[in-house]
Each structure stands twice: as C-alpha cells, then as structure tokens.
Tab-separated table of C-alpha atoms and ligand atoms in Angstrom:
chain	number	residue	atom	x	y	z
W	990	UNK	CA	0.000	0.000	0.000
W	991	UNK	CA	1.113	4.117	-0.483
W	992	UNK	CA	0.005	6.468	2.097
W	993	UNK	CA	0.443	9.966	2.210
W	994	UNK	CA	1.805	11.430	5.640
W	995	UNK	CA	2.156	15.204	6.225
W	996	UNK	CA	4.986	16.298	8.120
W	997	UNK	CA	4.625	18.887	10.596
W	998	UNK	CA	8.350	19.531	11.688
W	999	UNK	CA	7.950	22.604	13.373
W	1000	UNK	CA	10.598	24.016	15.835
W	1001	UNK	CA	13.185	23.332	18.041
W	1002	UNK	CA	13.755	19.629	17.885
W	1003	UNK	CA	10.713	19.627	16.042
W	1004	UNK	CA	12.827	18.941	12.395
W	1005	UNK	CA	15.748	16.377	14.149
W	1006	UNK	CA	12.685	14.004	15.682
W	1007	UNK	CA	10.572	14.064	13.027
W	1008	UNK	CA	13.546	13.160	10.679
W	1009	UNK	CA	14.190	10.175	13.027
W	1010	UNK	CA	10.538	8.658	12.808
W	1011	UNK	CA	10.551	9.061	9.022
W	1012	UNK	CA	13.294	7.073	8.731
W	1013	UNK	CA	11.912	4.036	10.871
W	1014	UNK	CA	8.847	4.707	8.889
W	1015	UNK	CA	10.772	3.947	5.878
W	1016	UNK	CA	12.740	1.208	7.562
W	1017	UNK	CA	9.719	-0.632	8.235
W	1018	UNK	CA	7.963	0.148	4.865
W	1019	UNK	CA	10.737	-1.623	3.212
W	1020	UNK	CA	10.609	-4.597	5.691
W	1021	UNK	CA	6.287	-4.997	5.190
W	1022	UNK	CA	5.934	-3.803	1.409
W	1023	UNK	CA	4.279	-0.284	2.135
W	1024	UNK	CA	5.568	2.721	0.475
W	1025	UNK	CA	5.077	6.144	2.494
W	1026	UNK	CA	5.170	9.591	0.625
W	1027	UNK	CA	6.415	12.317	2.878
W	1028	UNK	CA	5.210	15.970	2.456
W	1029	UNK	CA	6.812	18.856	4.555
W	1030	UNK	CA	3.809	21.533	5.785
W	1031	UNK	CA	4.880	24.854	7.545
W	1032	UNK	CA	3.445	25.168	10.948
W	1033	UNK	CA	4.212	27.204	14.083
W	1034	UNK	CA	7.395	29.376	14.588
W	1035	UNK	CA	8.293	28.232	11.111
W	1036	UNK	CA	5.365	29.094	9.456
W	1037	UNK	CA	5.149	32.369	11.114
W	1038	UNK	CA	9.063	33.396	9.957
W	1039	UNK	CA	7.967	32.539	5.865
W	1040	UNK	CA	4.559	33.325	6.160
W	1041	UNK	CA	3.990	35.592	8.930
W	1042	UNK	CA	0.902	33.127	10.009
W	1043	UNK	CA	1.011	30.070	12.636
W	1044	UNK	CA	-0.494	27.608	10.942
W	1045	UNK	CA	-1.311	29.088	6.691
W	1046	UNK	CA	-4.238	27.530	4.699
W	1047	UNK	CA	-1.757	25.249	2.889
W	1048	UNK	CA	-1.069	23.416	5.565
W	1049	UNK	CA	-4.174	22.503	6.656
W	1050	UNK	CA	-5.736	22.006	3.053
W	1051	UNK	CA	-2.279	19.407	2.745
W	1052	UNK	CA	-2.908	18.016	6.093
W	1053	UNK	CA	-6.774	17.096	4.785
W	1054	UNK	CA	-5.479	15.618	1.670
W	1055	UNK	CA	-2.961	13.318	3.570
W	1056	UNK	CA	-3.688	9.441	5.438
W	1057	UNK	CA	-2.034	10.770	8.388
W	1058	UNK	CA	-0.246	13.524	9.649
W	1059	UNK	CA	2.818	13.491	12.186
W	1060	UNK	CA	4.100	16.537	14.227
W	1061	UNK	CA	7.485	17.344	15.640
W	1062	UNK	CA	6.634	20.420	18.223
W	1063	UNK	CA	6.069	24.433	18.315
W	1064	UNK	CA	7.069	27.220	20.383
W	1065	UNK	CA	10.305	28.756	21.134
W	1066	UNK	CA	11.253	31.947	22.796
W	1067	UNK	CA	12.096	33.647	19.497
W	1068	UNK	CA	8.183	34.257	19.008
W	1069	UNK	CA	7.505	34.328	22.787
W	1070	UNK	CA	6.546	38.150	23.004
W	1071	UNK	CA	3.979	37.927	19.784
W	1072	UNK	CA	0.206	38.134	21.244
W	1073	UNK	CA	-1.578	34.824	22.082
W	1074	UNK	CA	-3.241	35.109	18.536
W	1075	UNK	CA	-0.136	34.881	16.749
W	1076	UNK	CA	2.216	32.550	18.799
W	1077	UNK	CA	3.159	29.331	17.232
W	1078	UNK	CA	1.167	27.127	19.778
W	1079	UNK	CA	-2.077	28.708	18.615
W	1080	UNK	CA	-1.509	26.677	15.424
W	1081	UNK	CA	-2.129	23.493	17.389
W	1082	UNK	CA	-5.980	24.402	18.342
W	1083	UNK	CA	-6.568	25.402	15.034
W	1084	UNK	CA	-4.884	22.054	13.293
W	1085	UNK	CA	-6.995	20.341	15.911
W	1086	UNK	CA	-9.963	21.886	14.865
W	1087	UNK	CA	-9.472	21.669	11.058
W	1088	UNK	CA	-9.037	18.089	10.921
W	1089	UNK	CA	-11.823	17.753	13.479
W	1090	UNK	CA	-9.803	15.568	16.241
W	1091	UNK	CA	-11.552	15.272	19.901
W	1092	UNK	CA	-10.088	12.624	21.150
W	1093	UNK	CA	-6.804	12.598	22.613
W	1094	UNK	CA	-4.994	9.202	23.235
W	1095	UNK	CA	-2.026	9.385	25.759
W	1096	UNK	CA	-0.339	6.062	26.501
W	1097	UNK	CA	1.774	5.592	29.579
W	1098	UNK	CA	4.186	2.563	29.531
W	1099	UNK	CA	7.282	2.035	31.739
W	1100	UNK	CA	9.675	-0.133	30.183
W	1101	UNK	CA	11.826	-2.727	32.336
W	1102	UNK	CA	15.123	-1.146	31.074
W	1103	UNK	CA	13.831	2.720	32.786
W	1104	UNK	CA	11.812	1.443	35.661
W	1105	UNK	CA	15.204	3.399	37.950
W	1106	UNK	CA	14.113	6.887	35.995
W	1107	UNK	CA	10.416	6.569	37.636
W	1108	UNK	CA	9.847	8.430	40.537
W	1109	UNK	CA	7.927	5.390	41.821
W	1110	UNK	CA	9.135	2.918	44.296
W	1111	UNK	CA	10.477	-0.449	42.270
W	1112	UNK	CA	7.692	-2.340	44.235
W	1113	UNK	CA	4.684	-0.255	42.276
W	1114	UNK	CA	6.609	-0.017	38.788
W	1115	UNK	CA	7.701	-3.557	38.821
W	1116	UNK	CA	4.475	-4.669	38.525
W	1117	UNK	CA	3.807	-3.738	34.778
W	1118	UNK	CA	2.958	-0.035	33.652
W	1119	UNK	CA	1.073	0.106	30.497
W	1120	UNK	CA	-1.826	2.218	30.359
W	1121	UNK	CA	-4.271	4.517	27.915
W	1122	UNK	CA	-5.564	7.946	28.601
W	1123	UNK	CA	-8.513	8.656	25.990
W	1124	UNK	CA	-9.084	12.374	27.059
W	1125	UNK	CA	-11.833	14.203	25.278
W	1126	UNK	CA	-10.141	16.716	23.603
W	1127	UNK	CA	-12.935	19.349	22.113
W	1128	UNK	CA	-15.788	20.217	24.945
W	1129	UNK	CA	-16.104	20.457	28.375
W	1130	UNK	CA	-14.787	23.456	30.584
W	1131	UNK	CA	-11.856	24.701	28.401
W	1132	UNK	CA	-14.935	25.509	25.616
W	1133	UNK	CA	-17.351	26.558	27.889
W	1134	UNK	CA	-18.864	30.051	28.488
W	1135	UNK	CA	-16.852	31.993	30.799
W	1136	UNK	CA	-16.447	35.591	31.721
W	1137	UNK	CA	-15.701	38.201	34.417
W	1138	UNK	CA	-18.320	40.163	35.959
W	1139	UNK	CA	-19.226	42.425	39.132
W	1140	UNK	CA	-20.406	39.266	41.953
W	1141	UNK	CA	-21.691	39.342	45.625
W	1142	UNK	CA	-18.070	40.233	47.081
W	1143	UNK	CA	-16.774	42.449	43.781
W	1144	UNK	CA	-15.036	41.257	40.910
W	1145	UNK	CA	-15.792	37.432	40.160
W	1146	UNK	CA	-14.718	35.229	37.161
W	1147	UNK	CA	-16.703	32.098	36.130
W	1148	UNK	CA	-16.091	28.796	33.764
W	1149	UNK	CA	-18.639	26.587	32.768
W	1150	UNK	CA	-18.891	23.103	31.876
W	1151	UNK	CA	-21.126	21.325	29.187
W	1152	UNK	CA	-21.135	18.072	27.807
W	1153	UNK	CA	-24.048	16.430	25.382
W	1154	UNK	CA	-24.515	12.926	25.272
W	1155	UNK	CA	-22.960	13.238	21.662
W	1156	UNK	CA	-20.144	14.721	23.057
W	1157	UNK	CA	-19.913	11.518	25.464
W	1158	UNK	CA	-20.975	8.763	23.517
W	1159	UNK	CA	-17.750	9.220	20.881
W	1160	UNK	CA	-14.878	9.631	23.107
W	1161	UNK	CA	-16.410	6.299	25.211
W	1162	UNK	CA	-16.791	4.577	21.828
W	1163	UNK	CA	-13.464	5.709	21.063
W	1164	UNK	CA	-12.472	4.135	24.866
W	1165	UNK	CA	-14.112	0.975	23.716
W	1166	UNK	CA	-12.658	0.653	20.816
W	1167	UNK	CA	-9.196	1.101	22.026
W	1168	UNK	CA	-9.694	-1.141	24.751
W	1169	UNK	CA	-10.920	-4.201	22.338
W	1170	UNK	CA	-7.110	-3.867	20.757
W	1171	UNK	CA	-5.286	-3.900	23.946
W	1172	UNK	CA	-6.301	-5.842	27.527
W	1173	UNK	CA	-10.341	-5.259	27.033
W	1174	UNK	CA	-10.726	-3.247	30.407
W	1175	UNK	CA	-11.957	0.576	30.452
W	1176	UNK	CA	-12.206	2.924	33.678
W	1177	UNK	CA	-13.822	5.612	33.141
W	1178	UNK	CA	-13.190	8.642	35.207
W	1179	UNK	CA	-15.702	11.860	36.507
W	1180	UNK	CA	-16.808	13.961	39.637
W	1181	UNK	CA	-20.294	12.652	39.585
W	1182	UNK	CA	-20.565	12.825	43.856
W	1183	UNK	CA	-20.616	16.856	42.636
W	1184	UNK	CA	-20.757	17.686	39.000
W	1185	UNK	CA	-24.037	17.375	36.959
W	1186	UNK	CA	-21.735	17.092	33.577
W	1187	UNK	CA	-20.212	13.881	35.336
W	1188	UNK	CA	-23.623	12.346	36.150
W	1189	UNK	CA	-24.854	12.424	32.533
W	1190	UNK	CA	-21.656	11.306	31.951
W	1191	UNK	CA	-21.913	8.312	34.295
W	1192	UNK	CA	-25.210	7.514	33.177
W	1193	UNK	CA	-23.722	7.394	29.514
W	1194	UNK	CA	-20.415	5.554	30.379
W	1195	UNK	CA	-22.793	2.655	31.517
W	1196	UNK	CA	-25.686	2.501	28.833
W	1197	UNK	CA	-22.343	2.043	26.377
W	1198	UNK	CA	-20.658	-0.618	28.873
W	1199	UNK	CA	-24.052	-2.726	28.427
W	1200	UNK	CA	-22.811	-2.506	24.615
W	1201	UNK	CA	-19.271	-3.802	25.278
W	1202	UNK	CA	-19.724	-7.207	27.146
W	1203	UNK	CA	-16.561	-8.310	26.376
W	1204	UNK	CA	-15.130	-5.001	28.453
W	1205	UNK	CA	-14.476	-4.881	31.910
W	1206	UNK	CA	-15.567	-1.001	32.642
W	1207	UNK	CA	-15.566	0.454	36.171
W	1208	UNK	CA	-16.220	4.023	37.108
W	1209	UNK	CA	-14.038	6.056	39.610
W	1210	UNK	CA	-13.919	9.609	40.828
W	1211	UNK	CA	-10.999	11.825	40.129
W	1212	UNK	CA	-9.644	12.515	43.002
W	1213	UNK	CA	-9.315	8.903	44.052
W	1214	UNK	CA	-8.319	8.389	40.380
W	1215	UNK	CA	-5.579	10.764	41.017
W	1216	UNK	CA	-4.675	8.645	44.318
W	1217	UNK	CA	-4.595	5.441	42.712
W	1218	UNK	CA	-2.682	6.126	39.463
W	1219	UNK	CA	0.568	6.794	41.941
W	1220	UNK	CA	-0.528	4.060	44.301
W	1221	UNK	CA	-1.069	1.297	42.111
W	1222	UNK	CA	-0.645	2.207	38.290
W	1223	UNK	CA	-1.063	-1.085	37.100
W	1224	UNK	CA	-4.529	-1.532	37.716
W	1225	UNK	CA	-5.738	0.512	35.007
W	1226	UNK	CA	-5.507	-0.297	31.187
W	1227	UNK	CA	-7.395	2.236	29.282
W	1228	UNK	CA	-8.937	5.539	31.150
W	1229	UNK	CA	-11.384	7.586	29.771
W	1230	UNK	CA	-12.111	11.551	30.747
W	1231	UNK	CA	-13.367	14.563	30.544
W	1232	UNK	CA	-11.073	17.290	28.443
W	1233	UNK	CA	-10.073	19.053	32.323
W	1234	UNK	CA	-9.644	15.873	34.119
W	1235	UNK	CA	-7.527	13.880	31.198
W	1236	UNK	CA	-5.233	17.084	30.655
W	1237	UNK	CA	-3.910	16.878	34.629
W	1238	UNK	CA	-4.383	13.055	34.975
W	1239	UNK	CA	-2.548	12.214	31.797
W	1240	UNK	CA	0.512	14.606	32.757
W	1241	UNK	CA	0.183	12.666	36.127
W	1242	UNK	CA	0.475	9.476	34.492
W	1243	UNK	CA	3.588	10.586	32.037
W	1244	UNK	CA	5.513	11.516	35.495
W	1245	UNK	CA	5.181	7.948	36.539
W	1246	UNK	CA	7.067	6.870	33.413
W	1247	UNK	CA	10.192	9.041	33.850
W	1248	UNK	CA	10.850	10.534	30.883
W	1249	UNK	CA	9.108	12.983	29.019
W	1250	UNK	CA	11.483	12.384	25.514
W	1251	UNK	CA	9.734	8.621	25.984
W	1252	UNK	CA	6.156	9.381	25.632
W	1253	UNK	CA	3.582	9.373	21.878
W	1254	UNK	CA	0.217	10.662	21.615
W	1255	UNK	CA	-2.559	10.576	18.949
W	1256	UNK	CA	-4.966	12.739	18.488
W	1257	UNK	CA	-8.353	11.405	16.423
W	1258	UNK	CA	-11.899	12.179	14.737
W	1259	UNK	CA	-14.217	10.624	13.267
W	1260	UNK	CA	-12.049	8.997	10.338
W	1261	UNK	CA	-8.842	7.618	10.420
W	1262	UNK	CA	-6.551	10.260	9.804
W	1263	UNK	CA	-5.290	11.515	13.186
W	1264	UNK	CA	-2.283	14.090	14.078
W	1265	UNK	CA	0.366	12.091	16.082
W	1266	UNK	CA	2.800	13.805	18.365
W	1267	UNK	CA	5.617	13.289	20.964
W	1268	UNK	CA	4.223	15.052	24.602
W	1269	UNK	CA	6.800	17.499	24.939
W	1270	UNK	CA	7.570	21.066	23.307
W	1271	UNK	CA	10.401	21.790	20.819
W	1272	UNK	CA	12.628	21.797	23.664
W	1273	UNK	CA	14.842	25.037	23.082
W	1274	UNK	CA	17.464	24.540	25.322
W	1275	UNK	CA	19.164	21.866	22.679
W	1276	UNK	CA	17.559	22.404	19.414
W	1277	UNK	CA	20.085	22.368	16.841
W	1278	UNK	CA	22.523	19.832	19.137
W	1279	UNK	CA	21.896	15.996	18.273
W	1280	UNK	CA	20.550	15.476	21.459
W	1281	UNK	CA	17.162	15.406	21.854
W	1282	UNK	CA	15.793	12.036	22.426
W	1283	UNK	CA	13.717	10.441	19.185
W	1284	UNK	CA	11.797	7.987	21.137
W	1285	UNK	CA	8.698	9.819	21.791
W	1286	UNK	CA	7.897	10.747	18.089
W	1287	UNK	CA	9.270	6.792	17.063
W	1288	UNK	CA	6.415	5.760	19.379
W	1289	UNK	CA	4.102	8.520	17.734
W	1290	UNK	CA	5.114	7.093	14.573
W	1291	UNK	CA	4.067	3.780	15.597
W	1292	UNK	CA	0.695	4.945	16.924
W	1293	UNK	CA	0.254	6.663	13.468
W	1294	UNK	CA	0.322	3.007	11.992
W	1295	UNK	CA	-1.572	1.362	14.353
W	1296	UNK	CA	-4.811	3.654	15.067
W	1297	UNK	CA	-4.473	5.715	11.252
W	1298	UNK	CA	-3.285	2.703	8.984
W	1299	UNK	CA	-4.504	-0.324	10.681
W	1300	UNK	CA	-0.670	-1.609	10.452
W	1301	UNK	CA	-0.786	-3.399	13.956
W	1302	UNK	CA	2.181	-5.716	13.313
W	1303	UNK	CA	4.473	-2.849	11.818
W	1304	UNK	CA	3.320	-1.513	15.171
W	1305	UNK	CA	3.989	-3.905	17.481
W	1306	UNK	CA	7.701	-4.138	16.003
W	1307	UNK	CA	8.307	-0.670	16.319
W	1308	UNK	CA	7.549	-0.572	19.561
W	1309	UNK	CA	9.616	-4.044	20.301
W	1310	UNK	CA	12.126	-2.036	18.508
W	1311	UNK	CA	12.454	0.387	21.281
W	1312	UNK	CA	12.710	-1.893	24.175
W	1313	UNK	CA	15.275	-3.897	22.798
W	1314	UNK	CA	17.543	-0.894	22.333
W	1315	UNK	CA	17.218	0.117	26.070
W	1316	UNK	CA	17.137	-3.036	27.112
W	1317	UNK	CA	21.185	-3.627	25.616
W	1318	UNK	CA	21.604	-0.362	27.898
W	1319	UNK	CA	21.434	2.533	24.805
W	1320	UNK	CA	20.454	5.671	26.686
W	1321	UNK	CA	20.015	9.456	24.898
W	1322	UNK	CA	21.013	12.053	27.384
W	1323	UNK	CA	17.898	12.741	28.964
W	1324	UNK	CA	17.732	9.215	30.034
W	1325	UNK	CA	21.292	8.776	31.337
W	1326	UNK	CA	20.338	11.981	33.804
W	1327	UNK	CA	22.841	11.518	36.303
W	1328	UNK	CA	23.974	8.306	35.401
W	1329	UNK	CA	27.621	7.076	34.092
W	1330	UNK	CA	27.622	6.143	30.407
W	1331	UNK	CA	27.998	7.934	27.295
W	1332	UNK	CA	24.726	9.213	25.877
W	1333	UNK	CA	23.759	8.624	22.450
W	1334	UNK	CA	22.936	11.672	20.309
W	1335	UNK	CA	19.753	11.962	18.504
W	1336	UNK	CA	20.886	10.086	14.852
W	1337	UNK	CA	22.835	7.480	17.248
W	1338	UNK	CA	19.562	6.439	18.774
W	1339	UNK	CA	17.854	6.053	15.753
W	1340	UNK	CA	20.650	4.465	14.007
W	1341	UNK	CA	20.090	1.755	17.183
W	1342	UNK	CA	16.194	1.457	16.211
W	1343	UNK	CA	17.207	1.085	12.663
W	1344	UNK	CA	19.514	-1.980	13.458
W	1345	UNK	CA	16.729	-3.785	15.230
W	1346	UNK	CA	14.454	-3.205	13.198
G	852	NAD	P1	9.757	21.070	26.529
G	852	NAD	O1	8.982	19.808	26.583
G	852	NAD	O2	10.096	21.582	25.193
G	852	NAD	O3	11.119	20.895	27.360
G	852	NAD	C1	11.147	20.606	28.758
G	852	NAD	C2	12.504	19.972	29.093
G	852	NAD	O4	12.534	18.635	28.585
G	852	NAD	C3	13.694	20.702	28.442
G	852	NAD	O5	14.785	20.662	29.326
G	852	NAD	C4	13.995	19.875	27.224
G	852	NAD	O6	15.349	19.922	26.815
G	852	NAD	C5	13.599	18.472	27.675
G	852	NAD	N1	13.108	17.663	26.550
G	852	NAD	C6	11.912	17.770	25.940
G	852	NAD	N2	11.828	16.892	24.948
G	852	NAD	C7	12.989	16.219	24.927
G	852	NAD	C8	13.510	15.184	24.102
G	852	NAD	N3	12.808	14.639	23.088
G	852	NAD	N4	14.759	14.750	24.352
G	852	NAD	C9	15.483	15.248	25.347
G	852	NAD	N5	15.043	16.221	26.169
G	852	NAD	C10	13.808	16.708	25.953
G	852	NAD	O7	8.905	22.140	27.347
G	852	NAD	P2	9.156	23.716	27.533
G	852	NAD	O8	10.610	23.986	27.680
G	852	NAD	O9	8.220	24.103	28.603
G	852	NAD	O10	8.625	24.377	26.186
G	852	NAD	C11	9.464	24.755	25.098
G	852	NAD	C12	8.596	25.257	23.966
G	852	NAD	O11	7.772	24.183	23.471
G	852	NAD	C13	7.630	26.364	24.372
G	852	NAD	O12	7.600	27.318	23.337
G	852	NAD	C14	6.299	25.656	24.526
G	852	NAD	O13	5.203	26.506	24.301
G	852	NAD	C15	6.415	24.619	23.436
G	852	NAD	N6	5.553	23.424	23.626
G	852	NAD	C16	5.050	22.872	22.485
G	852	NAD	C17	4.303	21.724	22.565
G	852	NAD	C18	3.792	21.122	21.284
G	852	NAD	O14	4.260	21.492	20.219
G	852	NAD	N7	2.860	20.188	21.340
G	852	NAD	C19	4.074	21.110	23.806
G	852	NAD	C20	4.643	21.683	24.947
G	852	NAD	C21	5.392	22.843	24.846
C-alpha cells in the first residue's frame, strides 16, 4: 500500500525528531511492502518566519489531503513576546480543529530497562505499567462560556462546563474501541458525587458498557483516580475523561514513566486520519545539538500506523524495537540523567532502532 503522511516539523527539535521517525517509517515500509510519501507543511514558529501566520491555509488544506499527519513540536522563545493570537502554539488548536480531532490518546508505559528513571518505588513499577488515557479533547470546561463580571463580594470570574450525550458517547466509543485492541478493560473517570456534567456522563459511560460485554468497565472519581494512578498504576488499562480531568491526569500518568522524551500521543476524529505527536515542546534549550531524544515521536510514529493505517504488526515491532535498544543499555542524554555512560545523540539512537528493526 502508499500512504500519504504530512509532516509537521515545526521548531526546536521539532525537524531532528521528526527526521528520526521518518526514517523508521521507511525502515519498516521496506521490511512490510508499504511505500510512504512524505510531504513537509509549515506550521508554528516556522510558518510564522515565511509566512507571517502560525499555521497558513496550505497546511491545513495538505494536512486534509494526507492518510495521516505526524508533528514534531512548536514554540520557542524567538516568538515568545507575539500576542496569544499569533504565537506558534495557537496553530495546534486550530490544526486540531481543522481536521476535526476530539479525542486525545495518551499512553503511559514504563519499560523494564527505565523502571530506575520513575519516581515510583520499584515495588509499584515492577508490577507492569502500560496504560491509555482517551481524554476528550474538544468540549467540556476549556470551551465553555466563561467571563468576568461584578459578583456578591466584587469582581468574580466564572467557567462553565457542558457536555451532550454526543459529546460523550464518541470519546467512550473511542475508549471501547481502544480497549478491544489492547487488555479489554476501560475505567472511566468523573466527579459525579458533585458535577451534573459527570452524572450524565456516568449515566452514559454505563448505557455504552451494556454494549461492550466483552469489556471490563468500572467508574471512579478523580480525586481517588488521582490517588490510585501513583498508588497502584497497574490496575488501570485504558482511562477515559473529561477534556479538564484527562489534561492533569494524563501529565500525572507521564511523570510515573520518567521521561518525558519517551512518551507518543494521537490525536483522532471521526475517520482515520489523526495528528500524532511526541508530549513534549520543541525543547529550546538543545535544538540544533543531536541530542534530543527520538523515542517519543518513534512511538508517535508507531501509533500513526496502528490507530491511522490499521498496520498493527508494523506496530507492534516498532515498539519491540524500542525496548530492545534500552534493554542492551542505549540511553540518549535525557535518560542517562545523572547516570555514568555515554549518551547517544539523537541520529545514534535512531541508528540503534534502525539496526533492530
Ligand atoms: P519542553 O517539553 O520543550 O522541554 C522541557 C525539558 O525537557 C527541556 O529541558 C527539554 O530539553 C527536555 N526535553 C523535551 N523533549 C525532549 C527530548 N525529546 N529529548 C530530550 N530532552 C527533551 O517544554 P518547555 O521547555 O516548557 O517548552 C518549550 C517550547 O515548546 C515552548 O515554546 C512551549 O510553548 C512549546 N511546547 C510545544 C508543545 C507542542 O508542540 N505540542 C508542547 C509543549 C510545549
């Protein structure tokens, strides 16, 4: 098969990372017969230097004509000072938007070879670390009305939260559905002791459980959500949640891992293009350098095949890829942290994935 992937690149590290996955996107086209055509779109600080925009028509019309679309990161201090409207990051709400992608899908796995960089005790992480945030991504309170006004004791702001059962129904389908390729058990998360947005959402959760016999769903609130995922992370195997609750629990849940150059996302819609990303930012401090770790947008990569392409076996040995090269002890800087050893720069690394792959 040929599929067309759009390359976001971006800034920072954004152009060394994405460089890296494309080559163990090749690597493993030539291993499975597929054949991937790249195409470079401006977005973010980039965009904004040749086009004076964050995120120009072109690259959304290109994105829209592509299978799948795979982004390195924004930001940087160079654009820092610009208002909100025309900073780089405001290009990743808008490419969001465009391609119509609510649901966010944040996996947390600790591999053997790392569990020492996880804050956790070796009692909690040795038990197996390998869970699935599906955060709704496109309601909820950060989209609700809000203002400031004149209240009983002077000036007051306000945020409010609205869901529909629409709204609920797709990102627990999209729960489901993830769940049915991995271990087949979904938790799904709310404030429904207090919030009238969680009860409907309760209420939905379990008419769609009744759907899903073959899932084992459970329903917890956040805050002892919150508890458990640092008490015993290895109970859970794919999460569902609200757009406020998923952004705090997932960043929760990529602490427990240790790194933050380790960790994919995807974000989806209705279809099966989605916009795959590593978690972190463009990381200034050593753009430019070799040493920013590739691992994150590798694993992006691999979600790209898996949820976009239906390539589950490409997949799968991408991801094997990656824990047999830090299982023979191959560490990027941020990994090493204090450690002895020589770190391996950014190409080194993914000269290492290449190899096993
Ligand atoms: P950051 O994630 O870029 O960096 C935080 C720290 O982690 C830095 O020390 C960095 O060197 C390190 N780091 C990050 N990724 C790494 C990797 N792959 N390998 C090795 N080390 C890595 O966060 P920040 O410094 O808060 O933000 C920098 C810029 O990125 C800002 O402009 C911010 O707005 C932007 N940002 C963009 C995105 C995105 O594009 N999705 C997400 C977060 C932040």
């Amino acid at each position: 098969m040929n599929y067309q992937i759009a390359l976001l690149k971006g800034d920072g590290i954004g152009p060394e990372i994405v460089e890296s996955a494309v080559s163990v996107l090749e690597t493993i086209g030539q291993k499975y017969g597929h054949s991937f055509a790249f195409t470079d779109y401006l977005i973010g600080g980039a965009a904004i230097d040749r086009t004076g925009q964050p995120l120009p028509q072109e690259t959304v019309d290109g994105c829209l004509r592509s299978d799948s679309v795979l982004l390195g990161a924004v930001g940087g201090p160079k654009w820092d000072s610009r208002p909100a409207e025309l900073r780089p990051e405001k290009a990743l709400l808008g490419i969001r938007a465009a391609l119509g992608l609510y649901t966010n899908l944040r996996p947390a796995k600790i591999y053997p070879a790392l569990r020492d960089a996880s804050p956790l005790r070796p009692e909690i992480t040795g038990k197996g670390v390998d869970l699935l945030i599906v955060r709704e991504l496109t309601g909820g309170i950060y989209f609700g009305e809000r203002g400031c006004r004149e209240g009983k004791f002077g000036e007051e702001a306000f945020d409010t939260e609205c869901y529909s059962v629409y709204e609920i129904e797709r990102i627990g389908r999209a729960a489901f559905a993830a769940a049915k390729k991995r271990r087949g058990r979904v938790t799904s998360i709310d404030k429904a002791n207090v919030l009238e947005t969680s009860r409907l959402w309760r209420r939905t959760m379990h008419r769609l459980a009744a759907e899903y016999p073959d899932i084992a769903y459970s329903d917890l609130l956040v805050d002892n959500a919150a508890m458990q995922l640092v008490r015993d992370p290895a109970q859970f195997d794919v999460i569902v949640t609200s757009n406020m609750f998923g952004d705090i629990l997932s960043d929760e849940a990529s602490q427990i891992t240790g790194s933050i150059g380790m960790l994919p996302s995807a974000s989806l819609g209705d279809g099966t293009r989605g916009m795959y990303e590593p978690i972190h930012g463009s990381a200034p401090d050593i753009a430019g350098q070799n040493r920013a770790n590739p691992i994150a947008t590798v694993l992006s990569a691999a979600m790209l095949l898996r949820y976009s392409l239906g390539l589950s076996a490409e997949a799968d040995a991408i991801e094997a890829a990656v824990g047999s090269v830090l299982d023979a002890g191959y560490r990027t800087a941020d990994l090493l942290g204090q450690m002895p050893g020589e770190p391996l720069s950014c190409t080194e690394m993914t000269a290492k994935l290449l190899s096993k792959l």
